[in-house]
Each structure stands twice: as structure tokens, then as C-alpha cells.
Short mmCIF file of N, CA and C in Angstrom, two decimals:
data_model
loop_
_atom_site.label_atom_id
_atom_site.label_comp_id
_atom_site.label_asym_id
_atom_site.label_seq_id
_atom_site.Cartn_x
_atom_site.Cartn_y
_atom_site.Cartn_z
N MET H 1 26.88 -39.99 -5.46
CA MET H 1 27.68 -39.53 -6.64
C MET H 1 27.23 -38.23 -7.04
N TRP H 2 25.86 -37.99 -7.35
CA TRP H 2 25.36 -36.79 -7.89
C TRP H 2 24.86 -35.91 -6.70
N GLY H 3 24.55 -36.62 -5.64
CA GLY H 3 23.88 -35.94 -4.37
C GLY H 3 25.05 -34.82 -3.90
N SER H 4 26.22 -35.23 -3.64
CA SER H 4 27.13 -34.30 -3.11
C SER H 4 27.52 -33.11 -4.03
N ARG H 5 27.44 -33.26 -5.28
CA ARG H 5 27.69 -32.26 -6.14
C ARG H 5 26.53 -31.26 -6.36
N ALA H 6 25.26 -31.85 -6.27
CA ALA H 6 24.11 -31.14 -6.44
C ALA H 6 23.82 -30.01 -5.29
N GLN H 7 24.42 -30.34 -4.13
CA GLN H 7 24.10 -29.43 -3.03
C GLN H 7 24.90 -28.11 -3.13
N GLN H 8 25.94 -28.05 -4.09
CA GLN H 8 26.78 -26.83 -4.25
C GLN H 8 25.93 -26.05 -5.27
N SER H 9 26.03 -24.69 -5.30
CA SER H 9 25.30 -23.87 -6.26
C SER H 9 26.32 -22.75 -6.79
N GLY H 10 26.14 -22.37 -7.84
CA GLY H 10 27.00 -21.33 -8.56
C GLY H 10 28.07 -21.79 -9.27
N PRO H 11 28.94 -20.98 -9.75
CA PRO H 11 30.02 -21.39 -10.72
C PRO H 11 31.04 -22.15 -9.79
N ASP H 12 31.84 -22.95 -10.49
CA ASP H 12 32.89 -23.57 -9.83
C ASP H 12 33.84 -22.53 -9.26
N ARG H 13 34.69 -22.91 -8.12
CA ARG H 13 35.50 -21.98 -7.49
C ARG H 13 36.63 -21.43 -8.63
N GLY H 14 37.14 -22.16 -9.38
CA GLY H 14 38.17 -21.74 -10.33
C GLY H 14 37.64 -20.49 -11.19
N GLY H 15 36.53 -20.90 -11.78
CA GLY H 15 35.85 -19.73 -12.74
C GLY H 15 35.47 -18.49 -11.90
N ALA H 16 34.93 -18.70 -10.69
CA ALA H 16 34.73 -17.55 -9.82
C ALA H 16 35.83 -16.78 -9.46
N CYS H 17 36.92 -17.38 -9.13
CA CYS H 17 38.16 -16.62 -8.66
C CYS H 17 38.77 -15.99 -9.92
N LEU H 18 38.69 -16.59 -11.14
CA LEU H 18 39.21 -15.84 -12.40
C LEU H 18 38.28 -14.72 -12.58
N LEU H 19 37.06 -14.83 -12.44
CA LEU H 19 36.14 -13.77 -12.80
C LEU H 19 36.56 -12.54 -11.81
N ALA H 20 36.61 -12.78 -10.52
CA ALA H 20 36.91 -11.85 -9.53
C ALA H 20 38.20 -11.18 -9.90
N ALA H 21 39.12 -11.96 -10.32
CA ALA H 21 40.47 -11.35 -10.56
C ALA H 21 40.42 -10.44 -11.73
N PHE H 22 39.65 -10.80 -12.76
CA PHE H 22 39.51 -10.06 -13.92
C PHE H 22 38.77 -8.69 -13.61
N LEU H 23 37.74 -8.81 -12.86
CA LEU H 23 36.97 -7.57 -12.54
C LEU H 23 37.76 -6.58 -11.74
N LEU H 24 38.68 -7.20 -10.75
CA LEU H 24 39.58 -6.34 -9.87
C LEU H 24 40.45 -5.67 -10.79
N CYS H 25 41.12 -6.32 -11.65
CA CYS H 25 42.19 -5.68 -12.60
C CYS H 25 41.53 -4.49 -13.49
N PHE H 26 40.33 -5.06 -14.09
CA PHE H 26 39.64 -4.12 -14.82
C PHE H 26 39.33 -2.84 -14.14
N SER H 27 38.73 -2.92 -12.87
CA SER H 27 38.45 -1.73 -12.17
C SER H 27 39.70 -1.03 -11.76
N LEU H 28 40.80 -1.60 -11.61
CA LEU H 28 41.98 -0.82 -11.16
C LEU H 28 42.51 0.11 -12.25
N LEU H 29 42.37 -0.44 -13.46
CA LEU H 29 42.95 0.10 -14.68
C LEU H 29 42.19 1.40 -14.94
N HIS H 30 40.74 1.36 -14.76
CA HIS H 30 40.00 2.42 -14.93
C HIS H 30 40.02 3.37 -13.74
N ALA H 31 40.44 3.12 -12.62
CA ALA H 31 40.54 3.87 -11.48
C ALA H 31 41.76 4.91 -11.68
N GLN H 32 42.76 4.49 -12.33
CA GLN H 32 43.80 5.18 -12.63
C GLN H 32 43.62 6.34 -13.58
N ASP H 33 42.63 6.13 -14.35
CA ASP H 33 42.27 7.30 -15.34
C ASP H 33 41.40 8.31 -14.81
N TYR H 34 40.75 7.99 -13.57
CA TYR H 34 39.71 8.71 -13.03
C TYR H 34 40.33 9.96 -12.25
N THR H 35 39.87 11.24 -12.59
CA THR H 35 40.18 12.35 -11.86
C THR H 35 38.94 13.12 -11.57
N PRO H 36 38.58 13.42 -10.31
CA PRO H 36 37.36 14.05 -10.09
C PRO H 36 37.39 15.50 -10.42
N SER H 37 36.21 15.97 -10.88
CA SER H 37 36.10 17.16 -11.33
C SER H 37 36.17 18.37 -10.37
N GLN H 38 35.62 18.00 -9.20
CA GLN H 38 35.74 18.97 -8.03
C GLN H 38 36.05 18.07 -6.77
N THR H 39 36.75 18.76 -6.01
CA THR H 39 37.05 18.09 -4.69
C THR H 39 35.91 18.30 -3.72
N PRO H 40 35.36 17.35 -3.14
CA PRO H 40 34.15 17.53 -2.28
C PRO H 40 34.61 18.28 -0.86
N PRO H 41 33.59 19.03 -0.46
CA PRO H 41 34.05 19.77 0.67
C PRO H 41 34.21 18.80 1.97
N PRO H 42 35.10 19.14 2.90
CA PRO H 42 35.38 18.38 4.08
C PRO H 42 34.08 18.22 4.87
N THR H 43 33.81 17.04 5.47
CA THR H 43 32.70 16.79 6.26
C THR H 43 33.01 16.77 7.68
N SER H 44 32.08 17.11 8.49
CA SER H 44 32.23 17.03 9.95
C SER H 44 31.39 16.17 10.64
N ASN H 45 31.82 15.41 11.54
CA ASN H 45 30.87 14.36 12.15
C ASN H 45 30.23 14.94 13.36
N THR H 46 30.29 16.27 13.63
CA THR H 46 29.58 17.06 14.80
C THR H 46 28.21 16.95 14.66
N SER H 47 27.65 16.85 13.41
CA SER H 47 26.15 16.88 13.29
C SER H 47 25.53 15.62 13.52
N LEU H 48 26.23 14.50 13.55
CA LEU H 48 25.72 13.08 13.53
C LEU H 48 25.59 12.82 15.02
N LYS H 49 24.39 12.49 15.56
CA LYS H 49 24.01 12.14 16.88
C LYS H 49 23.38 10.77 16.80
N PRO H 50 23.67 9.97 17.80
CA PRO H 50 22.82 8.64 17.95
C PRO H 50 21.47 8.93 18.25
N ARG H 51 20.46 8.18 17.63
CA ARG H 51 19.11 8.18 17.84
C ARG H 51 18.50 7.42 19.01
N GLY H 52 19.22 6.29 19.25
CA GLY H 52 18.68 5.25 20.23
C GLY H 52 19.74 4.39 20.72
N ARG H 53 19.30 3.51 21.52
CA ARG H 53 20.35 2.54 22.05
C ARG H 53 20.16 1.14 21.34
N VAL H 54 21.18 0.55 20.97
CA VAL H 54 20.97 -0.84 20.33
C VAL H 54 21.15 -2.02 21.39
N GLN H 55 20.11 -2.76 21.48
CA GLN H 55 20.26 -3.83 22.45
C GLN H 55 20.98 -4.98 22.00
N LYS H 56 22.17 -5.37 22.73
CA LYS H 56 23.05 -6.23 22.25
C LYS H 56 22.35 -7.75 21.99
N GLU H 57 21.39 -8.02 22.77
CA GLU H 57 20.85 -9.40 22.56
C GLU H 57 19.81 -9.39 21.37
N LEU H 58 19.61 -8.26 20.96
CA LEU H 58 18.73 -8.31 19.61
C LEU H 58 19.47 -8.00 18.35
N CYS H 59 20.61 -7.40 18.54
CA CYS H 59 21.52 -7.00 17.33
C CYS H 59 21.81 -8.25 16.38
N GLY H 60 21.40 -8.12 15.14
CA GLY H 60 21.78 -9.11 14.28
C GLY H 60 20.82 -10.34 14.12
N LYS H 61 19.82 -10.29 14.81
CA LYS H 61 18.71 -11.39 14.94
C LYS H 61 17.56 -10.99 14.07
N THR H 62 17.12 -11.92 13.32
CA THR H 62 15.94 -11.62 12.47
C THR H 62 14.68 -11.64 13.25
N LYS H 63 13.62 -11.10 12.68
CA LYS H 63 12.41 -10.95 13.46
C LYS H 63 11.41 -12.01 12.94
N PHE H 64 11.89 -12.93 12.27
CA PHE H 64 11.07 -14.15 11.78
C PHE H 64 11.73 -15.42 11.68
N GLN H 65 11.09 -16.44 11.78
CA GLN H 65 11.79 -17.76 11.94
C GLN H 65 11.41 -18.63 10.59
N GLY H 66 12.30 -19.48 10.29
CA GLY H 66 12.02 -20.27 9.00
C GLY H 66 12.63 -19.74 7.80
N LYS H 67 12.14 -20.18 6.66
CA LYS H 67 12.75 -19.75 5.38
C LYS H 67 11.83 -18.92 4.57
N ILE H 68 10.51 -18.86 5.12
CA ILE H 68 9.47 -18.20 4.37
C ILE H 68 9.36 -16.74 5.00
N TYR H 69 9.38 -15.76 4.23
CA TYR H 69 9.25 -14.25 4.74
C TYR H 69 8.18 -13.69 4.01
N GLY H 70 7.24 -13.20 4.74
CA GLY H 70 6.01 -12.53 4.14
C GLY H 70 5.12 -13.39 3.28
N GLY H 71 5.09 -14.73 3.60
CA GLY H 71 4.21 -15.73 2.85
C GLY H 71 3.72 -16.69 3.83
N GLN H 72 3.29 -17.85 3.22
CA GLN H 72 2.82 -18.97 3.96
C GLN H 72 3.34 -20.19 3.57
N ILE H 73 3.27 -21.23 4.27
CA ILE H 73 3.81 -22.67 3.85
C ILE H 73 2.83 -23.13 2.89
N ALA H 74 3.36 -23.78 1.76
CA ALA H 74 2.49 -24.18 0.73
C ALA H 74 2.08 -25.62 1.01
N LYS H 75 0.70 -25.89 0.67
CA LYS H 75 0.33 -27.21 0.92
C LYS H 75 0.67 -28.04 -0.33
N ALA H 76 0.74 -29.25 -0.13
CA ALA H 76 1.05 -30.30 -1.16
C ALA H 76 0.06 -30.13 -2.40
N GLU H 77 0.56 -30.18 -3.53
CA GLU H 77 -0.25 -30.17 -4.72
C GLU H 77 -0.92 -28.80 -4.94
N ARG H 78 -0.55 -27.70 -4.20
CA ARG H 78 -1.03 -26.43 -4.48
C ARG H 78 -0.51 -25.77 -5.73
N TRP H 79 0.77 -25.84 -6.09
CA TRP H 79 1.31 -25.36 -7.15
C TRP H 79 1.86 -26.56 -8.00
N PRO H 80 0.98 -27.22 -8.97
CA PRO H 80 1.31 -28.48 -9.58
C PRO H 80 2.32 -28.34 -10.57
N TRP H 81 2.73 -27.12 -11.03
CA TRP H 81 3.81 -27.00 -12.05
C TRP H 81 5.16 -27.07 -11.52
N GLN H 82 5.39 -27.07 -10.06
CA GLN H 82 6.63 -27.13 -9.37
C GLN H 82 6.93 -28.61 -9.16
N ALA H 83 8.14 -28.91 -9.32
CA ALA H 83 8.64 -30.37 -9.10
C ALA H 83 9.86 -30.46 -8.12
N SER H 84 10.14 -31.61 -7.60
CA SER H 84 11.29 -31.96 -6.86
C SER H 84 12.03 -32.87 -7.46
N LEU H 85 13.27 -32.63 -7.85
CA LEU H 85 14.12 -33.77 -8.51
C LEU H 85 14.73 -34.56 -7.32
N ILE H 86 14.51 -35.76 -7.32
CA ILE H 86 14.93 -36.69 -6.16
C ILE H 86 15.84 -37.79 -6.77
N PHE H 87 17.01 -37.89 -6.11
CA PHE H 87 18.03 -38.94 -6.53
C PHE H 87 18.44 -39.55 -5.27
N ARG H 88 18.17 -41.00 -5.34
CA ARG H 88 18.39 -41.93 -4.09
C ARG H 88 17.83 -41.37 -2.77
N GLY H 89 16.43 -41.04 -3.06
CA GLY H 89 15.78 -40.52 -1.83
C GLY H 89 16.04 -39.20 -1.32
N ARG H 90 16.85 -38.47 -1.97
CA ARG H 90 17.31 -37.04 -1.57
C ARG H 90 16.75 -36.06 -2.52
N HIS H 91 16.28 -34.91 -2.08
CA HIS H 91 16.04 -33.62 -2.99
C HIS H 91 17.31 -33.28 -3.43
N ILE H 92 17.43 -33.07 -4.78
CA ILE H 92 18.75 -32.52 -5.18
C ILE H 92 18.47 -31.08 -6.01
N CYS H 93 17.31 -30.87 -6.37
CA CYS H 93 16.98 -29.61 -7.25
C CYS H 93 15.71 -29.52 -7.38
N GLY H 94 15.15 -28.27 -7.68
CA GLY H 94 13.80 -27.96 -8.03
C GLY H 94 13.70 -27.89 -9.53
N ALA H 95 12.55 -28.09 -9.99
CA ALA H 95 12.18 -27.88 -11.43
C ALA H 95 10.87 -27.43 -11.68
N VAL H 96 10.47 -27.00 -13.01
CA VAL H 96 9.13 -26.46 -13.20
C VAL H 96 8.65 -27.28 -14.57
N LEU H 97 7.46 -27.56 -14.47
CA LEU H 97 6.75 -28.33 -15.48
C LEU H 97 6.49 -27.33 -16.78
N ILE H 98 6.96 -27.51 -17.92
CA ILE H 98 6.83 -26.75 -19.05
C ILE H 98 5.93 -27.33 -20.05
N ASP H 99 5.71 -28.54 -19.95
CA ASP H 99 4.89 -29.30 -20.94
C ASP H 99 4.28 -30.40 -20.43
N LYS H 100 3.56 -31.28 -20.92
CA LYS H 100 2.96 -32.44 -20.39
C LYS H 100 3.96 -33.43 -19.93
N THR H 101 5.11 -33.47 -20.57
CA THR H 101 6.25 -34.54 -20.36
C THR H 101 7.55 -33.94 -20.18
N TRP H 102 7.74 -32.52 -19.91
CA TRP H 102 9.11 -31.79 -19.86
C TRP H 102 9.13 -31.03 -18.70
N LEU H 103 10.30 -31.16 -17.98
CA LEU H 103 10.58 -30.38 -16.84
C LEU H 103 11.78 -29.56 -17.17
N LEU H 104 11.86 -28.24 -16.52
CA LEU H 104 12.97 -27.50 -16.66
C LEU H 104 13.79 -27.26 -15.51
N SER H 105 14.92 -27.42 -15.43
CA SER H 105 15.77 -27.26 -14.16
C SER H 105 17.17 -26.64 -14.49
N ALA H 106 17.98 -26.39 -13.46
CA ALA H 106 19.23 -25.86 -13.79
C ALA H 106 20.19 -26.86 -14.12
N ALA H 107 21.27 -26.29 -14.93
CA ALA H 107 22.28 -27.31 -15.44
C ALA H 107 23.16 -27.88 -14.31
N HIS H 108 23.40 -27.04 -13.32
CA HIS H 108 24.28 -27.61 -12.20
C HIS H 108 23.54 -28.91 -11.51
N CYS H 109 22.29 -29.17 -11.62
CA CYS H 109 21.67 -30.18 -10.99
C CYS H 109 22.14 -31.48 -11.68
N PHE H 110 22.75 -31.42 -12.65
CA PHE H 110 23.07 -32.67 -13.47
C PHE H 110 24.49 -32.85 -13.79
N GLN H 111 25.47 -32.06 -13.14
CA GLN H 111 26.85 -32.16 -13.22
C GLN H 111 27.23 -33.33 -12.31
N ARG H 112 28.11 -34.27 -12.77
CA ARG H 112 28.57 -35.20 -11.99
C ARG H 112 29.87 -34.78 -11.22
N SER H 113 29.97 -35.37 -10.06
CA SER H 113 31.27 -34.90 -9.42
C SER H 113 32.29 -35.97 -9.58
N SER H 114 33.52 -35.47 -9.76
CA SER H 114 34.65 -36.37 -10.12
C SER H 114 35.39 -36.92 -9.00
#
């Protein structure tokens, strides 16, 4: 029940679409009022020259493996203020200890799916 909803993050799709539509309309309204003060000079691509060759087998591949970049794997109990919220044997969210008996986590961790 909670596990499937907890894996999603961010706002619900309806809210995100509404926000995107609003921002698009807002930017279009302001774009109509914009008039540049000077016309930029035309550019020429003759000065651009490639510097090297791209190897297709390496293009788009990261140079590191795993989810940790520039750090190291944390040992258990190394950061005791961090917590894992587990429901029915599955990790659903992270949390942080803010007092002896209180954890702080994100609101989306506790939304029920319908």
C-alpha cells in the first residue's frame, strides 16, 4: 500500500503539468514585450574547428561505477543521525534524527496511494 507510492518522488503529475503550463504561458507573455536594444552581429562558423576525435564506444559513458561519486561507502553506524524508514521489509525513505525520540523525513514518504 505505502511501498508503491513511496518509490515515487516529486510533485504529482497533475501539479507538475499545471506548473509547467503556467510557466510556459508566463514566459510567452513576457517574450512578446521583449525587444532587443541592439541586433547582435552575425556569427561565422569558420573559426570553429574540432579539437579531437570522439570515440563512439566511450561517448556518454561515465568514468565511475555505482552511486557514490568522489566519496566512499559508509560503514554501518558511522553516521548515527541517519535513519532508514522501512515498511514491510522494504526501505521507503531516509530520515534524520533531530532529537532523542524524533525523526525528520519528507512528506511524500507518508502519502497513501489510492
